[in-house]
Tab-separated table of C-alpha atoms and ligand atoms in Angstrom:
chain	number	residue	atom	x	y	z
F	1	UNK	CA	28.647	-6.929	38.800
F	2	UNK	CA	28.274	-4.776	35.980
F	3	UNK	CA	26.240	-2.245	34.808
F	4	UNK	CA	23.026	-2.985	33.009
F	5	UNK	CA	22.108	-2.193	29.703
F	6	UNK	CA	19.480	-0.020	28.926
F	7	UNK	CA	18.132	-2.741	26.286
F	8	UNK	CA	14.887	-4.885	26.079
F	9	UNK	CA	14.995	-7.921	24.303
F	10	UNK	CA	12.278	-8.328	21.650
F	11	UNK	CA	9.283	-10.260	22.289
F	12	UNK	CA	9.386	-13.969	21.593
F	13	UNK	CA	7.139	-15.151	18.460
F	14	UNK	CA	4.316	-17.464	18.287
F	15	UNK	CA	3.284	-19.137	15.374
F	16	UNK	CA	0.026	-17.602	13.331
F	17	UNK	CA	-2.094	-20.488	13.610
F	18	UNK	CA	-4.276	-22.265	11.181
F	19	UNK	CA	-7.035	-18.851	11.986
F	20	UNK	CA	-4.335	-16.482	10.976
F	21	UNK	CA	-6.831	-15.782	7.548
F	22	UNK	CA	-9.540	-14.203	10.803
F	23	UNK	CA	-7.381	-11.825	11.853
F	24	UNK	CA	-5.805	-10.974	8.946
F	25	UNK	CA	-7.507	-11.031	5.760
F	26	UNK	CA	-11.107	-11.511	7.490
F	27	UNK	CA	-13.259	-10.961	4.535
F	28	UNK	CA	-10.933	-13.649	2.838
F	29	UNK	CA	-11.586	-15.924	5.289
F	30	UNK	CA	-15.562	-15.628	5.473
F	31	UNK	CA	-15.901	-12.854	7.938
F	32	UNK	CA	-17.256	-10.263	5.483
F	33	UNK	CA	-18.309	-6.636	6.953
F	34	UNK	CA	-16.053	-6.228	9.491
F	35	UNK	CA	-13.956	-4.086	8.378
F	36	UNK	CA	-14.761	-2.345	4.687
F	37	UNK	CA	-11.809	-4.271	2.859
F	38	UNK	CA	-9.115	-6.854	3.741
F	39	UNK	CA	-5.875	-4.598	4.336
F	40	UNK	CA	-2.853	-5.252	1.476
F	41	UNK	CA	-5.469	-6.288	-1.164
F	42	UNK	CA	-2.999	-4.972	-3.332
F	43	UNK	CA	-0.008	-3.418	-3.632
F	44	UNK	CA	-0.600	-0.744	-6.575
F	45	UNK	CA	-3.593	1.634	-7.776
F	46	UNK	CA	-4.425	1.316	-11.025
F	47	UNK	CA	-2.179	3.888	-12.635
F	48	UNK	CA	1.124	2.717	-11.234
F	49	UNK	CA	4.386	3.477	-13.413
F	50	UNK	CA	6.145	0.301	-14.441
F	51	UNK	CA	5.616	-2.677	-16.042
F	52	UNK	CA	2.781	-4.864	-14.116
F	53	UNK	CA	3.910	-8.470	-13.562
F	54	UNK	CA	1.857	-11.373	-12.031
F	55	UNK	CA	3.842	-14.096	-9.397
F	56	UNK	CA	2.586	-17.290	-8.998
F	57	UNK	CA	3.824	-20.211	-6.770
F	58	UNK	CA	3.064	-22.209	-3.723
F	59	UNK	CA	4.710	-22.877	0.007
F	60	UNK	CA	5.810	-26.189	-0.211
F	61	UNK	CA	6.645	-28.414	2.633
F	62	UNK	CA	9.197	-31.088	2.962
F	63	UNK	CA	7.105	-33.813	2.043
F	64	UNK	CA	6.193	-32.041	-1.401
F	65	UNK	CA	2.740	-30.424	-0.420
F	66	UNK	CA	1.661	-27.348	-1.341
F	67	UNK	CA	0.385	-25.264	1.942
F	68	UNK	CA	-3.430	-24.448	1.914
F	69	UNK	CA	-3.046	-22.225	4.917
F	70	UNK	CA	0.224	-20.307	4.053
F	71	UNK	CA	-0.179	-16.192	4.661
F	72	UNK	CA	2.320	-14.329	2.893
F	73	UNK	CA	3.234	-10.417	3.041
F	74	UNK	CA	5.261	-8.631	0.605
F	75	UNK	CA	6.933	-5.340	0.563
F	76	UNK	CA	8.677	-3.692	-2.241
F	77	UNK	CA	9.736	-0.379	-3.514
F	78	UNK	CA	8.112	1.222	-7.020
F	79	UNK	CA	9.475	0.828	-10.438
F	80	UNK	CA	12.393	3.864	-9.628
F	81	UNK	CA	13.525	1.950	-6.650
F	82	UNK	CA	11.635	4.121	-4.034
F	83	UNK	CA	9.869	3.008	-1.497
F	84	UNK	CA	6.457	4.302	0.003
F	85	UNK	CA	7.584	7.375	2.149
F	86	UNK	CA	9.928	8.288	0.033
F	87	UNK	CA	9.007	12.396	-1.278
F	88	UNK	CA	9.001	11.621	-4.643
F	89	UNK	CA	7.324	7.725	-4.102
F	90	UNK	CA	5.104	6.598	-6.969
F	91	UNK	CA	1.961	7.771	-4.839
F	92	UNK	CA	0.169	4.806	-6.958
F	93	UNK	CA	2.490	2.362	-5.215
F	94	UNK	CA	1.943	1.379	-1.939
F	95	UNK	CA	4.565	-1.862	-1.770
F	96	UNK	CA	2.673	-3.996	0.840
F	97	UNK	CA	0.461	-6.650	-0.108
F	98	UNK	CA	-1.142	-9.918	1.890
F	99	UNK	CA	-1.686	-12.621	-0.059
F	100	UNK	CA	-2.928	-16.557	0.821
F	101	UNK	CA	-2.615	-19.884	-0.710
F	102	UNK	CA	-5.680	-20.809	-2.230
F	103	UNK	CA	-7.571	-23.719	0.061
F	104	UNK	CA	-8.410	-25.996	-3.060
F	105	UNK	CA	-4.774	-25.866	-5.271
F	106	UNK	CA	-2.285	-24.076	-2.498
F	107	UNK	CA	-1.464	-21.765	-5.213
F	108	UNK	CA	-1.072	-18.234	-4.281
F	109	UNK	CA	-0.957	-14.975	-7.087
F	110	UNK	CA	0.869	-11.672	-6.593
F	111	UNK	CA	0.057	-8.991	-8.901
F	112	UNK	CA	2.050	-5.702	-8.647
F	113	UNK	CA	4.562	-3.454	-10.395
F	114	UNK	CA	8.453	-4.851	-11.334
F	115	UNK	CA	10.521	-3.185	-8.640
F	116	UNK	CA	13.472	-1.068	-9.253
F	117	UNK	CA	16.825	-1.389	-7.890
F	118	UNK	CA	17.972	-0.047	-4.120
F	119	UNK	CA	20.569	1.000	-2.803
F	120	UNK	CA	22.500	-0.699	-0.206
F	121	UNK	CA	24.159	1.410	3.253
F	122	UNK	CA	27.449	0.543	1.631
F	123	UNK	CA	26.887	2.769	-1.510
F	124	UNK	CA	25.929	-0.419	-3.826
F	125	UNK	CA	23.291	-0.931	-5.480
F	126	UNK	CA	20.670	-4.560	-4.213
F	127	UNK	CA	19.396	-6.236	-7.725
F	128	UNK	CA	15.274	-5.752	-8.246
F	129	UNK	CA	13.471	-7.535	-5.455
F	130	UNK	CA	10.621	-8.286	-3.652
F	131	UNK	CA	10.399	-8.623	-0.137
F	132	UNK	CA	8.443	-11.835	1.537
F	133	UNK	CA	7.184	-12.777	5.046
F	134	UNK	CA	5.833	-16.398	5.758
F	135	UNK	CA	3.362	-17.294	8.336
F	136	UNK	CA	1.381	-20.600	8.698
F	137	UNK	CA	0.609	-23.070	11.395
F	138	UNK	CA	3.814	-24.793	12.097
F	139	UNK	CA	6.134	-22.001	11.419
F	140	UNK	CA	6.929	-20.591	15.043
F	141	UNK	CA	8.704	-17.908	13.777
F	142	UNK	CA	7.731	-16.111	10.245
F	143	UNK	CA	10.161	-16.673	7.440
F	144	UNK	CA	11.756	-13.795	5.392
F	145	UNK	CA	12.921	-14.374	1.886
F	146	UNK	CA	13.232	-12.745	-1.615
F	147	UNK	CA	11.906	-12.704	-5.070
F	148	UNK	CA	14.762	-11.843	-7.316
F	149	UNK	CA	14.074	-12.351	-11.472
F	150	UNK	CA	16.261	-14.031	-13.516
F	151	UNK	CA	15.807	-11.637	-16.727
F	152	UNK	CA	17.401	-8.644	-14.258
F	153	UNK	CA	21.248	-8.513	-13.635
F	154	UNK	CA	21.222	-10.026	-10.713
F	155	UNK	CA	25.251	-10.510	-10.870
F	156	UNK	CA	26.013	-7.302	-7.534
F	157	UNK	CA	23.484	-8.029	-5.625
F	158	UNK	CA	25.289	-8.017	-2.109
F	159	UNK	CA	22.749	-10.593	-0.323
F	160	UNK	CA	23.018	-13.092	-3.460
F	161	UNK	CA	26.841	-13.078	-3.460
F	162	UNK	CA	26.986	-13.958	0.208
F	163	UNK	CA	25.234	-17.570	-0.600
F	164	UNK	CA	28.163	-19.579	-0.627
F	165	UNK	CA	26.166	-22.659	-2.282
F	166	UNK	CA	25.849	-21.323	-6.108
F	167	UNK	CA	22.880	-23.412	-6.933
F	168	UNK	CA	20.419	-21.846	-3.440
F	169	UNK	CA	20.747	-18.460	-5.094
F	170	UNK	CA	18.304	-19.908	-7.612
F	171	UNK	CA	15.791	-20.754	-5.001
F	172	UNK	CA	15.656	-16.637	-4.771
F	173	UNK	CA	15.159	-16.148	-8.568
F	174	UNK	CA	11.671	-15.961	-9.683
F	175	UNK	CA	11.359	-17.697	-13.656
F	176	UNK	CA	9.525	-15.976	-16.497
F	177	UNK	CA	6.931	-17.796	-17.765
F	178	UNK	CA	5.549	-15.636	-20.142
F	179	UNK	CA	5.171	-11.589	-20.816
F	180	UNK	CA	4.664	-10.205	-17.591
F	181	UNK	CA	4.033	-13.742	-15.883
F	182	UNK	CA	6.726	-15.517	-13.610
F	183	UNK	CA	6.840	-18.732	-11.316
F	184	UNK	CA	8.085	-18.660	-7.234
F	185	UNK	CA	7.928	-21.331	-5.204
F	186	UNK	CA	8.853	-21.767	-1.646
F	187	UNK	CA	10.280	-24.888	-0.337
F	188	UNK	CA	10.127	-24.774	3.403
F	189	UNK	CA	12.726	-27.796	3.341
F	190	UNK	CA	14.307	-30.984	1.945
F	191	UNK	CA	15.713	-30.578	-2.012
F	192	UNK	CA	15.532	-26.891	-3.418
F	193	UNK	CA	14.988	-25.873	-0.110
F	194	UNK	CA	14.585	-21.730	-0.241
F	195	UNK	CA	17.333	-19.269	0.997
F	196	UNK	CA	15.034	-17.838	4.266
F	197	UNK	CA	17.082	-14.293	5.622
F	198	UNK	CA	17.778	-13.043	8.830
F	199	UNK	CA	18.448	-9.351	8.171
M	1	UNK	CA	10.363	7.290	5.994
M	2	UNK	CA	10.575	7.485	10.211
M	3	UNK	CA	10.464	10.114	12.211
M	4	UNK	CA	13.250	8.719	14.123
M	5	UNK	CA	16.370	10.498	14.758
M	6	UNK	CA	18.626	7.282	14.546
M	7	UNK	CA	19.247	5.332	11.044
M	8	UNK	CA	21.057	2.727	11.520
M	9	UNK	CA	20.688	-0.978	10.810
M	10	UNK	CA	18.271	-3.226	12.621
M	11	UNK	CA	19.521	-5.133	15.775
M	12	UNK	CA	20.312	-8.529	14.618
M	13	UNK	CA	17.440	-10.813	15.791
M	14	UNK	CA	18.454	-13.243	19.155
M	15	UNK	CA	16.983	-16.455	17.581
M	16	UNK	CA	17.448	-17.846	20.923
M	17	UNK	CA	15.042	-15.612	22.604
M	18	UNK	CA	12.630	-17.015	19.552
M	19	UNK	CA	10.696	-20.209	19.554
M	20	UNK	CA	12.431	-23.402	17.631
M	21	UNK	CA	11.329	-23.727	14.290
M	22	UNK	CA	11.595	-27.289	14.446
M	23	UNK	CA	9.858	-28.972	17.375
M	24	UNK	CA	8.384	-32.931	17.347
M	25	UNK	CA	6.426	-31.983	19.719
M	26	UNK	CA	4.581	-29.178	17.842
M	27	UNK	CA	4.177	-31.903	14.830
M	28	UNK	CA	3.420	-29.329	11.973
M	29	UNK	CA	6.588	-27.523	12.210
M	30	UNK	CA	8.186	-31.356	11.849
M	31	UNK	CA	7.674	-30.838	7.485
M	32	UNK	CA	7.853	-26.687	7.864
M	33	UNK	CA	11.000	-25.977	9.164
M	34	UNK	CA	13.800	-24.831	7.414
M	35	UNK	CA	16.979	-27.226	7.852
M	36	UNK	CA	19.530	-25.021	6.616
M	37	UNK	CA	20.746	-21.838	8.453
M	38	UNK	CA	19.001	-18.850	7.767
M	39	UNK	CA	21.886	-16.223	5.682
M	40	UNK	CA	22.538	-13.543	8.115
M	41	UNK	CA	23.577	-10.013	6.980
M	42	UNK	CA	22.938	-6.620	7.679
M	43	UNK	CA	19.065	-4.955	7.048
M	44	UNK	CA	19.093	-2.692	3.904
M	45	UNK	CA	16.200	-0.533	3.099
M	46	UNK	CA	14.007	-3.261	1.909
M	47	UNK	CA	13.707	-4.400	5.880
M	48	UNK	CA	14.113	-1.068	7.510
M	49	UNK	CA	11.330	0.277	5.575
M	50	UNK	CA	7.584	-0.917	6.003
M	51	UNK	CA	4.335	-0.061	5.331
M	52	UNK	CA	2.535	2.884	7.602
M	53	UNK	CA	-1.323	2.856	8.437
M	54	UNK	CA	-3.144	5.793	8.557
M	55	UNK	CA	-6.014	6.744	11.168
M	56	UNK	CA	-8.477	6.897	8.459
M	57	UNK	CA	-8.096	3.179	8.348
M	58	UNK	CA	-9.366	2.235	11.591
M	59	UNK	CA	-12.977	2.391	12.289
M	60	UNK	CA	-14.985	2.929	15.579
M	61	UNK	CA	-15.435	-0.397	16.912
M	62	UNK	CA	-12.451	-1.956	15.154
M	63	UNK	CA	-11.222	-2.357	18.589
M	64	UNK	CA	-14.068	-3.348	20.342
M	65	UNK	CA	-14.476	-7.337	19.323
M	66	UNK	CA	-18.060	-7.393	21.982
M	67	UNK	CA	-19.399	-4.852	19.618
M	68	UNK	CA	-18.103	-5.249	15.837
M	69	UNK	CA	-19.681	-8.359	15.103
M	70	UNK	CA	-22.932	-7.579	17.074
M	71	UNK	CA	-25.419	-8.724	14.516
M	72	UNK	CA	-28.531	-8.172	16.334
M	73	UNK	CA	-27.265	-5.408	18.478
M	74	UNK	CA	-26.523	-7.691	21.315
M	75	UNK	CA	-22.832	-7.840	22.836
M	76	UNK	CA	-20.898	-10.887	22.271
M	77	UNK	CA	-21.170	-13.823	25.001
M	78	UNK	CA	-18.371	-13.856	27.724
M	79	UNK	CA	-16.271	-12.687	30.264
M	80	UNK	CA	-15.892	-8.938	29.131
M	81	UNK	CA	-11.883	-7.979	29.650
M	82	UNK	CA	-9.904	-4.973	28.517
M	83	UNK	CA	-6.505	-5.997	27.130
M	84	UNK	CA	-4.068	-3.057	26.699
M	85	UNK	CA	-0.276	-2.542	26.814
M	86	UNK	CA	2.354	-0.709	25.257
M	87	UNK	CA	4.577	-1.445	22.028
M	88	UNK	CA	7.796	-0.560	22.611
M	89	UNK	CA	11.155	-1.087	20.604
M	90	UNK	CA	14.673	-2.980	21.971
M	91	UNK	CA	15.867	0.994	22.729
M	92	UNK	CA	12.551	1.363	25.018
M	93	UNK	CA	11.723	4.042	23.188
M	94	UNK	CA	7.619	4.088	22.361
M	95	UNK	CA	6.504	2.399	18.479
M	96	UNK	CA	3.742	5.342	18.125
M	97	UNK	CA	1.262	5.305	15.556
M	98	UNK	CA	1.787	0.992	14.524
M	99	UNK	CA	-1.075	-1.297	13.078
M	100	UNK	CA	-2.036	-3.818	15.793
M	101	UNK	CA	-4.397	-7.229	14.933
M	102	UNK	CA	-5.977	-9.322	17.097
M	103	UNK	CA	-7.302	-12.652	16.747
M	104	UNK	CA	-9.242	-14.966	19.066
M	105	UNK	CA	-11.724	-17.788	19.979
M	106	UNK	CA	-15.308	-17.212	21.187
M	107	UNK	CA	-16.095	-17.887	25.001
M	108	UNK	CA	-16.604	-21.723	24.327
M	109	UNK	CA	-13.152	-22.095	22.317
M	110	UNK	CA	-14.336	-21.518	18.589
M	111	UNK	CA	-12.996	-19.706	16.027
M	112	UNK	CA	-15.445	-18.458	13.391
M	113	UNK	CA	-13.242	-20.012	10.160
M	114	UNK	CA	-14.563	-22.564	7.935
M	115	UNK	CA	-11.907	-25.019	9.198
M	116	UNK	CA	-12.598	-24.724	12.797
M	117	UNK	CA	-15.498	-27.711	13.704
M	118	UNK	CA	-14.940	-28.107	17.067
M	119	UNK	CA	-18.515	-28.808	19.333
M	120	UNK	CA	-18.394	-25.683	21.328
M	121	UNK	CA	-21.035	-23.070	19.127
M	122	UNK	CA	-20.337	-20.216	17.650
M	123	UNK	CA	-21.817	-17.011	19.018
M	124	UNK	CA	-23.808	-14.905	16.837
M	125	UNK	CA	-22.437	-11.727	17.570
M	126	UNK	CA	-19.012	-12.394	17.662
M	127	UNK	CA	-16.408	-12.563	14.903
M	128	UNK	CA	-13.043	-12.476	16.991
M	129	UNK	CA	-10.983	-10.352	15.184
M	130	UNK	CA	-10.009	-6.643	15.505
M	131	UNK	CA	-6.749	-4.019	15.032
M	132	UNK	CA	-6.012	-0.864	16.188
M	133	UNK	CA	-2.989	1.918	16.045
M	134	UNK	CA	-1.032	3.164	19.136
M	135	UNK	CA	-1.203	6.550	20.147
M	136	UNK	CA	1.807	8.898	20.353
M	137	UNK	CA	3.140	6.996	23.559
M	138	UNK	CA	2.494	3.611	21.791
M	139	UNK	CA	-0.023	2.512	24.010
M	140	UNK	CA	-3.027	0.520	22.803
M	141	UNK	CA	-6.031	-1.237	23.965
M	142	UNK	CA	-9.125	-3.742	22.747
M	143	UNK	CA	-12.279	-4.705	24.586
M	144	UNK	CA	-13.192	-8.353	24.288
M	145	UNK	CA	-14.522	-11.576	25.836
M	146	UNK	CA	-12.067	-13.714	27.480
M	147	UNK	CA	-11.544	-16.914	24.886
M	148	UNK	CA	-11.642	-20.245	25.795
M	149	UNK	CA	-9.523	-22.981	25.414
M	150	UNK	CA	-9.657	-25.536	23.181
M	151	UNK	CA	-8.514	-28.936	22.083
M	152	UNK	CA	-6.277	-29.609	18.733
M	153	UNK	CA	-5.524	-32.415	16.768
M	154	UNK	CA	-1.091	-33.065	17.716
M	155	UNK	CA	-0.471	-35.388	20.604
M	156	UNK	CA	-3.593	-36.987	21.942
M	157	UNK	CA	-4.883	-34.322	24.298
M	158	UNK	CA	-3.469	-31.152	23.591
M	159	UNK	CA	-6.001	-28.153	24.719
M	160	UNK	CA	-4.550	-25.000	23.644
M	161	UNK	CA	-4.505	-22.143	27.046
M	162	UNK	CA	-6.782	-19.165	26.446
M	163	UNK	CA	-4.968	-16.958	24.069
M	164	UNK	CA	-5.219	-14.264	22.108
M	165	UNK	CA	-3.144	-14.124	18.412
M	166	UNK	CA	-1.985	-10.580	17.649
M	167	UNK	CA	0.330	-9.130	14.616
M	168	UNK	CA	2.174	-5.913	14.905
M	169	UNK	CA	3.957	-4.476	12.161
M	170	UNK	CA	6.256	-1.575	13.691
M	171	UNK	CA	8.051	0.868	11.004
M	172	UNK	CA	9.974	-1.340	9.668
M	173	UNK	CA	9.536	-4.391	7.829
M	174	UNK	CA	11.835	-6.178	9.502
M	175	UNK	CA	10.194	-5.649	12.526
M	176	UNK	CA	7.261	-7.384	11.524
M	177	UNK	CA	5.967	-10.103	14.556
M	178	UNK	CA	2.964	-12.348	15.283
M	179	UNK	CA	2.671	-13.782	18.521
M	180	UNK	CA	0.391	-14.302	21.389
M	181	UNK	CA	-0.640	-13.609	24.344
M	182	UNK	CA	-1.741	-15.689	26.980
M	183	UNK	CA	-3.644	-15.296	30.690
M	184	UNK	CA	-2.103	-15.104	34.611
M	185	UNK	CA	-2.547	-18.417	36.047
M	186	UNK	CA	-3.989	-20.619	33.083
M	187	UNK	CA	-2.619	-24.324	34.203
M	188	UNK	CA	-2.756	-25.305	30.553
M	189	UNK	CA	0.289	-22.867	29.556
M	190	UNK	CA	2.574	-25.269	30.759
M	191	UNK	CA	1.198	-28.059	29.109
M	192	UNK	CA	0.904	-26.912	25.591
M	193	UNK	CA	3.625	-27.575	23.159
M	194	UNK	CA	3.065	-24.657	21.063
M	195	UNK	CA	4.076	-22.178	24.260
M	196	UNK	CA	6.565	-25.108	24.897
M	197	UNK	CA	8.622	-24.179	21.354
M	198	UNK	CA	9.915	-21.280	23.336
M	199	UNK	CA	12.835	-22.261	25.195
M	200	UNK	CA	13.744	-19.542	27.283
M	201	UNK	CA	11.235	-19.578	30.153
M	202	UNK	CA	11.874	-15.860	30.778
M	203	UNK	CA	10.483	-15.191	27.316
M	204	UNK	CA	7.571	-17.208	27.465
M	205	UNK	CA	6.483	-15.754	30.596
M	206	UNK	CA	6.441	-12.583	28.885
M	207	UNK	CA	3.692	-14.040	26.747
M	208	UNK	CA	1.643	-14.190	29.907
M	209	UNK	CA	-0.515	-11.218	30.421
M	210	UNK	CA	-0.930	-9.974	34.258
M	211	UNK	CA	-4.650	-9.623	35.400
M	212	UNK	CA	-4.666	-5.437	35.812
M	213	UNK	CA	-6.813	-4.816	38.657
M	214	UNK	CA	-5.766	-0.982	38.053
M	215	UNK	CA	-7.612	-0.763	34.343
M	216	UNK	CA	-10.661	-2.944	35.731
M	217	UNK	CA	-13.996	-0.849	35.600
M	218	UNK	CA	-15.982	-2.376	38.624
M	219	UNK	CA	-19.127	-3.667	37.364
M	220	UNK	CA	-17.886	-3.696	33.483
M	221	UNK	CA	-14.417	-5.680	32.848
M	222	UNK	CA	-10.820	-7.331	33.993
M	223	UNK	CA	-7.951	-5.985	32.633
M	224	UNK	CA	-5.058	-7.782	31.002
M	225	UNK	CA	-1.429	-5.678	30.815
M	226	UNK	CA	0.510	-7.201	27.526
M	227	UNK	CA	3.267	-4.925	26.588
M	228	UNK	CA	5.011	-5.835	23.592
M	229	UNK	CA	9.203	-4.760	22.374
M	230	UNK	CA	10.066	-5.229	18.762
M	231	UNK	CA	13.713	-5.268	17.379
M	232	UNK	CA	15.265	-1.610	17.226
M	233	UNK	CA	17.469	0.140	15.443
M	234	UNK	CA	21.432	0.799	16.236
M	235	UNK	CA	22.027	3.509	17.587
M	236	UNK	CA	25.155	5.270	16.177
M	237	UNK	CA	26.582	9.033	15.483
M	238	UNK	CA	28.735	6.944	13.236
M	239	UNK	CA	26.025	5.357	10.921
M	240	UNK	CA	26.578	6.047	6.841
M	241	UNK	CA	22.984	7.820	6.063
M	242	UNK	CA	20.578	6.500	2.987
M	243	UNK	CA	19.619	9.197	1.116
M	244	UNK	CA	15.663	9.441	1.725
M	245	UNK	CA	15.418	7.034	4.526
N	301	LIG	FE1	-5.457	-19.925	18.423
């Protein structure tokens, strides 16, 4: 025998369910009034610094469908870099927003401010990104990815070099579509299948 | 950012101590699970950050799901029980001050969402959802009804045990977790292939809440213990420190 370690082991996950929207984002899902607003409505006041961009994409499964009952969660630091917390935080940026598919198109819309760059432990610098969590019915265990954009220099970002496949780091890079406007899709499997992170 | 003394990385998640993300039996992960490896690497601020929650958020009732849907006044329908437990991290050190959800059926086995038809009615005064912070010692608790269980559309007769969906966020956004919890004794825990994805038995009978005869009012409610650990941080004297983390 040997002596134990004075560690717990995490509690297992479960998957969110098709009613994750109840619990969630209530008035979203119909339940209006009980609480005063859905929380992570949005992830920036009004007079955030930075230049507001709008995401748009879907969760798409391995047969090709859009999810209608994908929840997503995003976290992100303000236009400097810093994240909520931080003493001299953009107090107009919070960095956490929930977000849904839409039930009719499976489209889902992210509105916030461009994120600036952070560092990494090692002294580096991580390219512009946006933290995402994935919950739905089916996934047992949420799914962590990242919204890079492809008109940043994306070329020292330490978790993009470490995908040996070239062409998956473009599963992480979010297109521009327009001033302000770019296009993310997830692909929970088969071709394009997203990068999902275990960090 | 915290107000914990250590800064290092997050502990690596066990995926084995996790459900499978692929499981026939469970048919919807069959199309939503990933097929390649997940890319492994060490958290950076953007996971060992995460949003806080103030107090000013949570209202009265919030965690009180027999009152804060009462629309005529009247409690909701069923069998009242207090669930209540303590969020801890992998160090055992207390998560104070963390955002808890719940989630959960009526009495009959009906959630009130537009997508949920089954025959069992929906109560009047109940809604089924509610969230809470822990106090200082990360301890929380919710009253509610018990929830019933309930038959899905996978295999031909799957019935779901009586559960109750709840999301915790920690401080760190890497430590974010849904999961549930289910009840001492329910036979249909061992038949339901969503409880079945977890592998390790150990770690699904932490899912499964002890009746707490010690929190029981007499005359009011049961009591449910569900104590939850999210992933912790390394502790190190040797760890490089992020300037403003
Ligand atoms: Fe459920």
């Amino acid at each position: 025998m040997v002596q134990p370690l004075d560690i717990l082991t995490e509690t297992p996950s479960q998957t969110a369910g098709p009613y994750v929207h109840i619990g969630c984002i209530p008035s979203f899902a119909g339940l209006p009034g009980v609480y005063p607003q859905d929380l992570g409505l949005s992830p920036i006041a009004k007079e955030a610094n930075g230049q507001i961009i709008t995401i748009t994409g879907a969760v798409i499964d391995g047969t090709g469908w859009a999810l209608r009952d994908a929840m997503i969660e995003s976290w992100q630091p303000d236009a400097a870099g810093r994240f909520a917390g931080h003493p001299e935080a953009d107090p107009a940026v919070s960095g956490f927003c929930r977000f849904a598919a839409d039930k009719d198109s499976g489209l889902f819309t992210l509105r916030t401010v461009k994120p600036g760059a952070v560092a990494h432990r090692d002294g580096g610098m991580q390219a512009p990104h946006i933290s995402l969590w994935i919950v739905a019915r089916g996934i047992n265990i949420g799914l962590s990815t990242r919204i890079y954009f492809e008109d940043e220099d994306n070329s020292n970002d330490p978790l993009l070099a470490r995908i040996e496949q070239r062409p998956r780091v473009e599963t992480l890079i979010a297109k521009r579509t327009g001033e302000g406007q770019y296009r993310f899709d997830i692909r929970l499997q088969g071709e394009g299948e997203t990068v999902f992170l275990d960090l | 950012m915290t107000d914990r003394p250590d800064l290092g990385p997050l502990i690596p998640r066990q995926r084995p101590m996790h459900p499978v993300p692929y499981d026939p039996e469970y048919k919807t992960s069959v199309p939503r699970s990933p097929k390649w490896p997940l890319l492994s690497m060490e958290s950076t601020p953007s996971e060992e950050t995460g949003p806080r929650f103030g107090h000013a958020l949570i209202g009265p009732l919030d965690n009180n799901l027999i009152l804060n849907f009462a629309k005529d006044g009247s409690p909701a329908i069923g069998e009242r029980i207090l669930m209540h437990g303590r969020v801890l991290d992998e160090n055992a050190r207390p998560v104070p001050h963390t955002l808890l959800e719940i989630w959960q059926a009526n009495a009959g086995g009906r959630y009130r969402h537009v997508k949920d038809n089954y025959l069992a009615p929906l109560d009047p005064n109940f809604g089924g959802c509610g969230r809470t912070l822990t106090d200082e010692n990360g301890c929380y608790q919710f009253l509610t009804i018990r929830p019933g269980a309930y038959p899905w559309p996978n295999r031909a007769n799957d019935w779901r045990p009586m559960h109750i969906h709840i999301s915790v966020f920690g401080h760190s956004f890497g430590q974010r977790l849904i999961t549930q919890m289910y009840f001492e004794g329910d036979p249909l825990i061992e038949r339901c292939p969503i409880a079945a994805t977890i592998k390790a038995r150990s770690q699904l009978d932490r899912l499964v809440a002890p009746l707490d005869m010690a929190r029981a009012r007499p005359l009011d409610h049961l009591a449910y213990k569900f104590d939850i650990v999210l992933r912790g941080r390394r502790q190190s004297m040797f760890e490089n420190k992020l300037e403003g983390m």
